[in-house]
Coordinates of C-alpha atoms and ligand atoms in Angstrom, one line a residue:
X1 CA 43.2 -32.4 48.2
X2 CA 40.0 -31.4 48.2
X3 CA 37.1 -34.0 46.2
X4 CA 34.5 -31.5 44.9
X5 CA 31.7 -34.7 45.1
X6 CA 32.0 -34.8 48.7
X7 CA 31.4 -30.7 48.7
X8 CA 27.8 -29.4 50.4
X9 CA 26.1 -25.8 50.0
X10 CA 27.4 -24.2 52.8
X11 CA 24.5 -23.2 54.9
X12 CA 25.7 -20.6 57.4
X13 CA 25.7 -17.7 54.8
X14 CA 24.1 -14.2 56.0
X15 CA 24.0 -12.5 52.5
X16 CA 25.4 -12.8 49.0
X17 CA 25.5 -15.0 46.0
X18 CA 23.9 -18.5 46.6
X19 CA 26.4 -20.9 45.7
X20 CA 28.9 -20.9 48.2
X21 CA 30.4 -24.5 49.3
X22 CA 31.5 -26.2 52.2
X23 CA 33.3 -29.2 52.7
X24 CA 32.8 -32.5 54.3
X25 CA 34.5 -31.3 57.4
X26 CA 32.7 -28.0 57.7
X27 CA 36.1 -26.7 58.3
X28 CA 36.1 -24.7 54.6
X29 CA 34.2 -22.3 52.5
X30 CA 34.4 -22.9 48.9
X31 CA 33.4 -19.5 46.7
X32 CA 33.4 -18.8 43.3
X33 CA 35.4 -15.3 43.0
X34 CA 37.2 -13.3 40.9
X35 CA 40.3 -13.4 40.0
X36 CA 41.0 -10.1 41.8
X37 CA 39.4 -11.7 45.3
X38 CA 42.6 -14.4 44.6
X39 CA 44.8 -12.0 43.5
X40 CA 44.2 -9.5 46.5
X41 CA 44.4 -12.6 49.1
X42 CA 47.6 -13.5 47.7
X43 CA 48.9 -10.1 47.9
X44 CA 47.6 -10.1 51.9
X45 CA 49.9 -13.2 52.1
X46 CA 53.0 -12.4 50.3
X47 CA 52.9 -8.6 51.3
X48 CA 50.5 -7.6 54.3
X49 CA 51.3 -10.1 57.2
X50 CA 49.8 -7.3 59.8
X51 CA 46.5 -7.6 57.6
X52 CA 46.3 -11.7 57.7
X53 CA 44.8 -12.1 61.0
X54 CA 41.4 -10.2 60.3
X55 CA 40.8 -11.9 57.6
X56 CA 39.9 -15.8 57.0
X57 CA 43.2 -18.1 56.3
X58 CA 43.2 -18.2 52.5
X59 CA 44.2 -22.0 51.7
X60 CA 44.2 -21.5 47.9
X61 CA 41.6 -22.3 45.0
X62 CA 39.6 -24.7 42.8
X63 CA 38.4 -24.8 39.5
X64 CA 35.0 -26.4 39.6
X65 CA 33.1 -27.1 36.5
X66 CA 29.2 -26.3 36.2
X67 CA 27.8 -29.4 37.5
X68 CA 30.0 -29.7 40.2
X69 CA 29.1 -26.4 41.2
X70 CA 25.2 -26.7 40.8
X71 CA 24.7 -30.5 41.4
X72 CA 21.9 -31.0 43.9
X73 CA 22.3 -27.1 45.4
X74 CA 19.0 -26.3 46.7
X75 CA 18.6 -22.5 47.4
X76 CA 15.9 -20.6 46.7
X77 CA 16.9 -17.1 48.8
X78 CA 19.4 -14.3 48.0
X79 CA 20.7 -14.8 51.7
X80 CA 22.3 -18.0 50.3
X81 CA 20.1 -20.5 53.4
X82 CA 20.3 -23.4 52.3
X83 CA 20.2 -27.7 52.9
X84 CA 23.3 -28.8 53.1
X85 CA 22.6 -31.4 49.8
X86 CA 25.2 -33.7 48.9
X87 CA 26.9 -33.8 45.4
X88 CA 25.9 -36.8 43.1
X89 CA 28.5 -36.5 40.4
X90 CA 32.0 -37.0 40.7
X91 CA 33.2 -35.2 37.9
X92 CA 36.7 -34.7 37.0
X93 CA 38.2 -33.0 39.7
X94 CA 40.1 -30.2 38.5
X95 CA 42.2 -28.1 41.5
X96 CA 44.9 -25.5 40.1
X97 CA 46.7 -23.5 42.2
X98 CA 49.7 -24.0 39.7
X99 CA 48.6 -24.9 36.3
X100 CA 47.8 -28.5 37.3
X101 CA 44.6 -30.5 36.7
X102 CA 43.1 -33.6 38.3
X103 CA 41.5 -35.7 36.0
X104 CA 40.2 -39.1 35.8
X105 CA 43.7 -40.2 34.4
X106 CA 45.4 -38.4 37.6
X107 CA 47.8 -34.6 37.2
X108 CA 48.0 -33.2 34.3
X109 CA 49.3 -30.0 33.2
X110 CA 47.7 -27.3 32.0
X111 CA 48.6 -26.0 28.5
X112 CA 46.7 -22.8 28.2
X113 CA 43.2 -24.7 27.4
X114 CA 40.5 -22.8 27.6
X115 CA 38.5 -24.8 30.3
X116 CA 34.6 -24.1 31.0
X117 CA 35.4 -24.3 35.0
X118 CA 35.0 -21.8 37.3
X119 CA 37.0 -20.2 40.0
X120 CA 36.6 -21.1 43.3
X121 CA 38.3 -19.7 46.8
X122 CA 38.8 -21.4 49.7
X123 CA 38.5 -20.3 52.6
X124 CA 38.6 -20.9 56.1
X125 CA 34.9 -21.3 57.4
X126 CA 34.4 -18.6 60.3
X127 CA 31.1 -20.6 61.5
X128 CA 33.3 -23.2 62.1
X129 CA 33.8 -24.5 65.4
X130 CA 30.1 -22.8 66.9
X131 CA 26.9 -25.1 67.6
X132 CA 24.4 -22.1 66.5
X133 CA 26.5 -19.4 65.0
X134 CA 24.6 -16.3 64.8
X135 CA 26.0 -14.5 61.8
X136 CA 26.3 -10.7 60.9
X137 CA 27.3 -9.4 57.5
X138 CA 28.0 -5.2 57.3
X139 CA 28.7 -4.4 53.9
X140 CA 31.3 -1.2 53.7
X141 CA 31.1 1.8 51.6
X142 CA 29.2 4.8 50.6
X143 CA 30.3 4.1 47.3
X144 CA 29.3 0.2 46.6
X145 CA 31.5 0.2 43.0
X146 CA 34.8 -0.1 41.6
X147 CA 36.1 1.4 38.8
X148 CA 35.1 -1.4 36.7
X149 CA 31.4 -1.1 36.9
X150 CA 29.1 -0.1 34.1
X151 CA 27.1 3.1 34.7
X152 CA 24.1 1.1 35.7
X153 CA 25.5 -0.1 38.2
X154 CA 26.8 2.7 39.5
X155 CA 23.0 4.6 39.3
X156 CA 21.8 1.3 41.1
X157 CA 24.0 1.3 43.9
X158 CA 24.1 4.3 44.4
X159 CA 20.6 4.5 44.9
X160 CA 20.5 1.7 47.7
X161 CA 23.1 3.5 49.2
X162 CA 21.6 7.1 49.4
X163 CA 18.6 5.4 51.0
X164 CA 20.3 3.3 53.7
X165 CA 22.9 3.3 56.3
X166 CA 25.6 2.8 53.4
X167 CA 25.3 6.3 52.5
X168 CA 25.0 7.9 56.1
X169 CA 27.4 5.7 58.0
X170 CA 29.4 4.3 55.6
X171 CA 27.8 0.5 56.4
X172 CA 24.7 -1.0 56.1
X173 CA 23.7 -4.4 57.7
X174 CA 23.8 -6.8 54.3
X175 CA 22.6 -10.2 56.2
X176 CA 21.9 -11.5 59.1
X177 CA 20.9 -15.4 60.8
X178 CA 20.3 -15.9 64.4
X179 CA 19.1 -18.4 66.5
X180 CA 16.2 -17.9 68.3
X181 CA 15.3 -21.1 69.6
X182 CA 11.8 -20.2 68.1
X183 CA 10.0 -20.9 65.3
X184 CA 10.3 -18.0 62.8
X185 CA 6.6 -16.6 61.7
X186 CA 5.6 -17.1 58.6
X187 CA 6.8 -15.4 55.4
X188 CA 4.1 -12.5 55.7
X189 CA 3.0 -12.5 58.9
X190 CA 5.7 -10.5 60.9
X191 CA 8.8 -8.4 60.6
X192 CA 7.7 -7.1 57.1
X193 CA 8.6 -10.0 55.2
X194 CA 12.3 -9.6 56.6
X195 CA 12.2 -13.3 57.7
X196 CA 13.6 -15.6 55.2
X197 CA 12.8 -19.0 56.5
X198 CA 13.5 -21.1 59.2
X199 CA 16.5 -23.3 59.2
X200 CA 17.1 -26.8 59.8
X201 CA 15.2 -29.2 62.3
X202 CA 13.0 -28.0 64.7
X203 CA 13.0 -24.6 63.1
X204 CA 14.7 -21.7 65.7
X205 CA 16.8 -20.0 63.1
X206 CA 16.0 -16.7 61.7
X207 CA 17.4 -15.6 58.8
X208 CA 16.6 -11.8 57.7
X209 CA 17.0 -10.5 53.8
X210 CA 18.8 -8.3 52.1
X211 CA 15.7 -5.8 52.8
X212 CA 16.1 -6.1 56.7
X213 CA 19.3 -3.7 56.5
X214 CA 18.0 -1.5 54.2
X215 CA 14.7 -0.4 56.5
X216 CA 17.7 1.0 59.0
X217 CA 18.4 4.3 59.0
X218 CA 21.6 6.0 61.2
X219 CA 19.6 6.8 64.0
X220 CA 17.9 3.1 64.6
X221 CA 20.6 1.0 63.1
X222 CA 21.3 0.3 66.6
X223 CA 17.9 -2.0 66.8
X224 CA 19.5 -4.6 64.0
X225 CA 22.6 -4.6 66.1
X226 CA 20.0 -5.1 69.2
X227 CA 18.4 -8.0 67.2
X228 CA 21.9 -9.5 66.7
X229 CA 23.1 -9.9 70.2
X230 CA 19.8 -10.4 71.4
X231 CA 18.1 -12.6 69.2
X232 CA 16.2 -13.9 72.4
X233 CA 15.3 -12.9 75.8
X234 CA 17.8 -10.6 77.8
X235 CA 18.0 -12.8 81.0
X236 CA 21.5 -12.3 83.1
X237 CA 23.2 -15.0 81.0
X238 CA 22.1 -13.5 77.8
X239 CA 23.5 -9.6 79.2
X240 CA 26.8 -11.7 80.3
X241 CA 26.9 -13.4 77.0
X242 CA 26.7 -10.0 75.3
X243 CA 29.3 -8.1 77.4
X244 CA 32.1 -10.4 76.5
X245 CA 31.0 -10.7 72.7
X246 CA 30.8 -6.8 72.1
X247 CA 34.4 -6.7 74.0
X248 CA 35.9 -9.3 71.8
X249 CA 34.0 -7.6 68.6
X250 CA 35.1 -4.5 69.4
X251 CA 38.9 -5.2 70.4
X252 CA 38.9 -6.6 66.8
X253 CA 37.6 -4.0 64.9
X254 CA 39.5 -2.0 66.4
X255 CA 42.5 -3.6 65.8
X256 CA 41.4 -4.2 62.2
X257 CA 40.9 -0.5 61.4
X258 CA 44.0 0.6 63.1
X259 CA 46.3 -1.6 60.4
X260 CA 43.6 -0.3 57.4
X261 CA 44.1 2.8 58.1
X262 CA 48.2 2.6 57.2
X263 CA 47.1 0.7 53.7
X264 CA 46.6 2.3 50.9
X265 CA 43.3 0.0 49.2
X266 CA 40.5 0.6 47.9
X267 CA 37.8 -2.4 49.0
X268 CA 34.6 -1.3 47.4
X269 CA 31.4 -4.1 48.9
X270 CA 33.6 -5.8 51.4
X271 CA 32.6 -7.1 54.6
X272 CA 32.9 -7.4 58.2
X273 CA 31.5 -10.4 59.2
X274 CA 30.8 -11.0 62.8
X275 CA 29.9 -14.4 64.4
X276 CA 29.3 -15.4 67.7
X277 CA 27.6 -18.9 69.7
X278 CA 23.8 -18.4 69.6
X279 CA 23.1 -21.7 71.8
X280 CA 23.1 -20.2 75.1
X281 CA 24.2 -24.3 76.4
X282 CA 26.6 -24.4 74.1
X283 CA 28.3 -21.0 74.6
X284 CA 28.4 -22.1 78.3
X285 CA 30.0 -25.7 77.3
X286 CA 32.5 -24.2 74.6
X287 CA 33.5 -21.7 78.0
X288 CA 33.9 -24.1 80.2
X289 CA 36.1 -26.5 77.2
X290 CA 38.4 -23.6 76.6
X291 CA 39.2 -22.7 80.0
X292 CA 39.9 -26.6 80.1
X293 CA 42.4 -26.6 77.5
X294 CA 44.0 -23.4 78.6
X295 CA 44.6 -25.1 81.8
X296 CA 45.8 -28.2 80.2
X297 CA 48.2 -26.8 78.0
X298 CA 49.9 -25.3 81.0
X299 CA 50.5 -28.9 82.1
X300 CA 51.6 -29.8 78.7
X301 CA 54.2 -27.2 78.6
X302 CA 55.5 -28.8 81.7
X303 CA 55.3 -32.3 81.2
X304 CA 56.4 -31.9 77.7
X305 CA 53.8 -34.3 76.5
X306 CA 51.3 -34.1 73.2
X307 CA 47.6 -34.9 72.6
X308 CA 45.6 -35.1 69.7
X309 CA 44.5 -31.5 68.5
X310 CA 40.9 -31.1 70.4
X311 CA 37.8 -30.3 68.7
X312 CA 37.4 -26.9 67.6
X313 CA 35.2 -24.6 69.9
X314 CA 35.0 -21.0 69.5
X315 CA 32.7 -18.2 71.3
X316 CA 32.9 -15.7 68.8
X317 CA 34.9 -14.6 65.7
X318 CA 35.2 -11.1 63.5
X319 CA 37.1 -10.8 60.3
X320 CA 37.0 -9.0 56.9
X321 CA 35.6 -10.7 53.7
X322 CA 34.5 -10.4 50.3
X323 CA 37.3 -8.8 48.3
X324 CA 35.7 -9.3 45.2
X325 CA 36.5 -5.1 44.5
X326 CA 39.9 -4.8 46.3
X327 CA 43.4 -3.4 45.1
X328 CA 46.3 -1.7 46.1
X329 CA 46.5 1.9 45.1
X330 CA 50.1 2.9 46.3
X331 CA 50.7 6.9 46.8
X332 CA 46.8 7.3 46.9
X333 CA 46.5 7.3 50.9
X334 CA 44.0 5.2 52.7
X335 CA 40.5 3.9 52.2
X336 CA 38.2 6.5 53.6
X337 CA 35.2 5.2 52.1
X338 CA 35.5 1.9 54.1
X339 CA 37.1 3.3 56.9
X340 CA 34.0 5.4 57.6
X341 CA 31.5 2.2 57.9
X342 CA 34.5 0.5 60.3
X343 CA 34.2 3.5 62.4
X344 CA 31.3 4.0 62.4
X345 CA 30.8 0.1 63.3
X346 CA 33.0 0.9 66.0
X347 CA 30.9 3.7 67.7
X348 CA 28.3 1.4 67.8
X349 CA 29.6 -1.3 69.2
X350 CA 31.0 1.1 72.1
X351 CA 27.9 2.2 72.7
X352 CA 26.1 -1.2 73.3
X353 CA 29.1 -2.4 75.3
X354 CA 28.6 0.5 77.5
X355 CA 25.0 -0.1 78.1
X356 CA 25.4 -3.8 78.5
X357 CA 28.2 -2.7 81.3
X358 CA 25.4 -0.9 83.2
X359 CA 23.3 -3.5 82.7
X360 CA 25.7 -6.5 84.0
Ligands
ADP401 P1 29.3 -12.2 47.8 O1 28.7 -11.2 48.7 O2 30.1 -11.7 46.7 O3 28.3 -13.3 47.4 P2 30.9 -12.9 50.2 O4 32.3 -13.2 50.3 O5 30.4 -11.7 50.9 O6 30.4 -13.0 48.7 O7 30.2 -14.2 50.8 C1 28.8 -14.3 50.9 C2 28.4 -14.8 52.3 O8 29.0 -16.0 52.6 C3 28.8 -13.8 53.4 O9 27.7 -12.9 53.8 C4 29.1 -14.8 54.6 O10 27.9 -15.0 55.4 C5 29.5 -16.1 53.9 N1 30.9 -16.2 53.9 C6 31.8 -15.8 53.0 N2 33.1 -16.1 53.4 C7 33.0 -16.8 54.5 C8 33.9 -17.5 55.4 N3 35.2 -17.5 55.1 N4 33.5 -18.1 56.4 C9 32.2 -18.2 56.7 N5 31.2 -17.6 56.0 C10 31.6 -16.9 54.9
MN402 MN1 29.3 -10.0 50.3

């Protein structure tokens, strides 16, 4: 069970609400959602198997109350950067996935009280398992609301999307971090203020706002997606690097928007989020470590001998989040409103993949 005083802010997040968690073992996100995020995960589970693997493993939720969710959180952007800032209070731990409560005095049931907690998902963490992750949030959607939204919201997000790539392609880039290896200017002084801050020791991190998708337009969308895989320099490595990381993304998205487009949903403000190792010596280490294990497992299967489960080590990941807005509209035919942005994610990701196969 998971001990909300040993949760962090989670500091890998490339747009959204601040206030997302991690645990001690980086191995979870902790988010306060909706009921309808939880309800559409468990739907995924109990109904969808050919969706589960594009999106993170659902592992259930928590009910945290206000100070364990605020204790000691130190954010101060919308991109949800932040210092990993240990909690101080305890609390009374309170995790229901089926009416029960942890308190002080141990499980107890839940009779309908009214309790002033919040929800909480948890989540796989997709930045597990990288050194540097370099992280990429595309928001999907012309139209950014469900039917539950007021019609100022509507009027806002509407306007946002008529002047970016939401309207046009049917995605905008929402977020984005990347490790440069170099210190980020200051606030100000380059990239029109698109440059949150640097992150963590030594600086190298960028992370861009929620205004550094917005200045894209259908034609040079392309750049942020340059900016992504090639936060650096373009040496051989970096071109190598690429080429595998657009054919893995790709093969993904692919796959992903192959088994959307036979659901009938409606995801309004969901996300594909797209991670890959941004520390060139570690992406070389984590290649090296898999090709390792690939070959010992062969062994294994022979021999007919276990190890202990190895560290985990990834070189890129893609799936599907943020299902805040997300149901299932039987009879009503597919999504076409975020099938356009996946498509449209998918034409660009061809494209680069083709140039960086030119290049390589
Ligand atoms: P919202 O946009 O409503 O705040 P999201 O689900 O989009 O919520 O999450 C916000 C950010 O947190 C995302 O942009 C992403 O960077 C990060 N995030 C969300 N879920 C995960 C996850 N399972 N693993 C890693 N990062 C995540
Ligand atoms: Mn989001």
């Amino acid at each position: 069970p998971l001990d909300p005083s040993t949760l962090t802010a989670f500091g890998n997040a490339a747009a959204g609400h601040d206030g997302v968690l991690s645990d001690s073992s980086g191995a979870l996100v902790i988010k306060p959602c909706t009921a309808a995020e939880i309800a559409f995960y468990e739907s995924v589970a109990a109904s969808h198997p050919d969706l589960v693997p594009y999106l993170p493993t659902f592992m259930g939720t928590l009910q945290l109350s206000p100070e364990q969710q605020s204790t000691s959180i130190d954010t101060d952007t919308d991109t949800g950067a932040s210092t990993p800032t240990p909690f101080t209070q305890p609390g009374e731990t309170i995790t229901t996935d089926s009416g029960f409560i942890q308190t002080a005095h141990g499980l107890e049931r839940l009779h309908g009280r009214k309790l002033s907690t919040e929800l909480h998902i948890v989540l796989e963490n997709l930045t597990h398992g990288f050194i540097k992750p370099n992280v990429l949030d595309l928001k999907l959607g012309a139209q950014l609301w469900d039917n539950d939204a007021k019609p100022e919201k509507r009027a806002r997000l509407d306007k946002v999307s008529a002047e970016t790539t939401s309207g046009s392609l049917g995605f905008r880039i929402a977020g984005m971090r990347t490790f440069k290896g170099v210190k980020a200017p200051e606030v100000g002084e380059a990239i029109k203020n698109f440059v949150e801050k640097v992150d963590g020791e030594g600086g190298g991190y960028w992370v861009y706002n929620k205004m550094y998708g917005r200045s894209f337009n259908a034609e040079n969308v392309v750049e942020g997606f340059e900016d992504f895989i090639f936060p650096g320099t373009k040496s051989q490595e970096d071109v190598e690097r690429a080429r595998e990381v657009l054919s893995y993304f790709l093969d993904e998205v692919k796959g992903a928007l192959k088994v959307w487009e036979g659901k009938e949903s409606r995801m309004y403000s969901a996300s594909i989020l797209l991670v890959y190792e941004g520390d060139m010596v570690a992406y070389r280490e984590t290649k090296r470590l898999l090709a390792e294990l690939a070959e010992r497992q062969v062994d294994e299967e022979e021999e007919g001998d276990e190890e202990d489960e190895p560290p985990v080590r990834k070189l890129a990941e893609v799936k599907m989040i943020d299902f805040a807005h997300a149901t299932w509209v039987p009879g009503q035919g597919p999504d076409e409103n975020a099938l356009r942005g996946i498509r449209s994610t998918v034409n660009i990701l061809e494209d680069m993949l083709e140039d960086v196969e030119k290049e390589s």
